[in-house]
Amino acid sequence: MRRNGVNYSKFGYIFTFPFVLAFLIFSLYPILYTAFIGFTDLQGLIPKPIHILDNPFQNFKDLILSNASFRKSLINTGLLWFLNFVPQILLALLLTAWFTNQRLKIKGQGFFKVLLYMPNVITAGTIALLFSTLFGYPMGPVNSFFQMMGWSDAPIYFLQDKTVARGIVAFIQFWMWYGNTMIILIAGVMGINPALFESAAIDGANGVQTFFRITLPSLRTILLFTLITSMVGGLTMFDIPQLFLAGGPDDSTLTTSMFIYGQAFKGSYLYNRAAAASMIMFLISGVLSAFVFYLMRDRDAARLKKIEKMHRKSTKSSQKGGVSHEQ
């Protein structure tokens, strides 16, 4: 954009340059280097010359076919994400419908929103310590409560049970993030044209009909953003499983990020195997994200675009036919 002979567009490049430089150094270069060493024999704490393997995909093949721990971490990651995201999105949608319902006119909304969002502010280390204390053995608040209610005669080692351990980790993730998801959805509802809700009220639609016929369809983009970010966050889950149970008991809460960390920085320092696992997770994230984008696409817009494309194609065909006929 030029005004009085001055080119103002250069300021945009100047202001974005620090971010671009930081991205190239701290994001793009590590990603490319990680992808490269996944095809090499880079191992050990002491730096050695790097050689590309005779079979460049050997590290990937060993992880997928021969490494039971990696396959188990994939299953754990998917299971923990599913167990925390489904109740998280359902509760967030319910709270969003509750807070944005103009007929209810809930008082003190700001207080409730802050209260529900608060777990997201607490650090993962604090939350891990809190739940370790709650389910402590042989003495802990949960054990004391069970014995006081007469539900058990002796202390229960909750954290030694695989199902209980997975359930607690999934609950912690749910508890930490449902408030954040709720705030995002409420912000999306605030961006919907109020005239739509007024028209629905005039037509006699109740709260449930308004939510499912107007609110949810209008939140497609926000729901897509929430699903993608939650999925990527679930696939990279690390802090709570690591700080709470360190992957135990018997690797029942071992996630892929913990596996990658263990391969790279513990024991033999298998950087090549850790890099290969990282790239596998990158590909899984990309495929799942593309699948989610496809499922949540605007079908009406896609259908209209297809019709327009066919119309343009038929128009070009008719024009070519007319030209050839004249010749």
Short mmCIF file of N, CA, C and O in Angstrom, two decimals, residues 96 100 181-193 197 215 218-219 222-223:
data_model
loop_
_atom_site.label_atom_id
_atom_site.label_comp_id
_atom_site.label_asym_id
_atom_site.label_seq_id
_atom_site.Cartn_x
_atom_site.Cartn_y
_atom_site.Cartn_z
N THR A 96 -21.19 -24.76 27.68
CA THR A 96 -21.36 -23.68 26.70
C THR A 96 -22.83 -23.39 26.46
O THR A 96 -23.25 -22.22 26.43
N THR A 100 -24.46 -19.75 27.56
CA THR A 100 -24.87 -18.88 26.45
C THR A 100 -26.38 -18.85 26.24
O THR A 100 -26.85 -18.20 25.31
N THR A 181 -11.41 -25.72 26.85
CA THR A 181 -12.27 -26.03 25.70
C THR A 181 -13.58 -25.26 25.81
O THR A 181 -14.09 -24.74 24.81
N MET A 182 -14.12 -25.16 27.01
CA MET A 182 -15.37 -24.42 27.23
C MET A 182 -15.21 -22.95 26.85
O MET A 182 -16.08 -22.37 26.17
N ILE A 183 -14.11 -22.32 27.25
CA ILE A 183 -13.88 -20.91 26.94
C ILE A 183 -13.81 -20.69 25.44
O ILE A 183 -14.36 -19.72 24.89
N ILE A 184 -13.12 -21.60 24.73
CA ILE A 184 -13.01 -21.48 23.27
C ILE A 184 -14.38 -21.59 22.61
O ILE A 184 -14.72 -20.82 21.71
N LEU A 185 -15.19 -22.55 23.07
CA LEU A 185 -16.53 -22.72 22.48
C LEU A 185 -17.43 -21.53 22.79
O LEU A 185 -18.21 -21.10 21.93
N ILE A 186 -17.34 -21.00 24.00
CA ILE A 186 -18.15 -19.82 24.35
C ILE A 186 -17.76 -18.64 23.47
O ILE A 186 -18.62 -17.89 23.00
N ALA A 187 -16.45 -18.47 23.24
CA ALA A 187 -16.00 -17.39 22.35
C ALA A 187 -16.55 -17.58 20.95
O ALA A 187 -16.92 -16.61 20.27
N GLY A 188 -16.62 -18.85 20.50
CA GLY A 188 -17.21 -19.11 19.19
C GLY A 188 -18.69 -18.76 19.13
O GLY A 188 -19.17 -18.20 18.13
N VAL A 189 -19.42 -19.07 20.19
CA VAL A 189 -20.86 -18.75 20.24
C VAL A 189 -21.06 -17.23 20.23
O VAL A 189 -22.00 -16.73 19.60
N MET A 190 -20.18 -16.50 20.91
CA MET A 190 -20.30 -15.04 20.94
C MET A 190 -20.14 -14.43 19.56
O MET A 190 -20.59 -13.31 19.32
N GLY A 191 -19.49 -15.16 18.64
CA GLY A 191 -19.29 -14.65 17.29
C GLY A 191 -20.44 -14.96 16.33
O GLY A 191 -20.41 -14.53 15.19
N ILE A 192 -21.44 -15.72 16.79
CA ILE A 192 -22.59 -16.04 15.94
C ILE A 192 -23.54 -14.85 15.90
O ILE A 192 -23.78 -14.18 16.91
N ASN A 193 -24.09 -14.60 14.74
CA ASN A 193 -25.01 -13.48 14.57
C ASN A 193 -26.21 -13.63 15.51
O ASN A 193 -26.96 -14.61 15.43
N PHE A 197 -30.46 -16.34 16.58
CA PHE A 197 -31.13 -16.78 17.81
C PHE A 197 -32.47 -16.08 18.00
O PHE A 197 -33.44 -16.69 18.46
N THR A 215 -26.58 -23.37 16.95
CA THR A 215 -25.29 -23.20 17.62
C THR A 215 -24.25 -24.18 17.11
O THR A 215 -23.15 -23.78 16.69
N SER A 218 -23.03 -23.71 13.51
CA SER A 218 -22.23 -22.48 13.39
C SER A 218 -20.87 -22.61 14.03
O SER A 218 -19.98 -21.79 13.79
N LEU A 219 -20.69 -23.63 14.88
CA LEU A 219 -19.42 -23.84 15.57
C LEU A 219 -18.53 -24.85 14.86
O LEU A 219 -17.57 -25.34 15.47
N ILE A 222 -14.86 -23.82 14.90
CA ILE A 222 -14.30 -23.83 16.25
C ILE A 222 -14.13 -25.26 16.74
O ILE A 222 -13.11 -25.61 17.38
N LEU A 223 -15.09 -26.13 16.45
CA LEU A 223 -14.98 -27.53 16.84
C LEU A 223 -13.82 -28.21 16.11
O LEU A 223 -13.13 -29.06 16.68
#
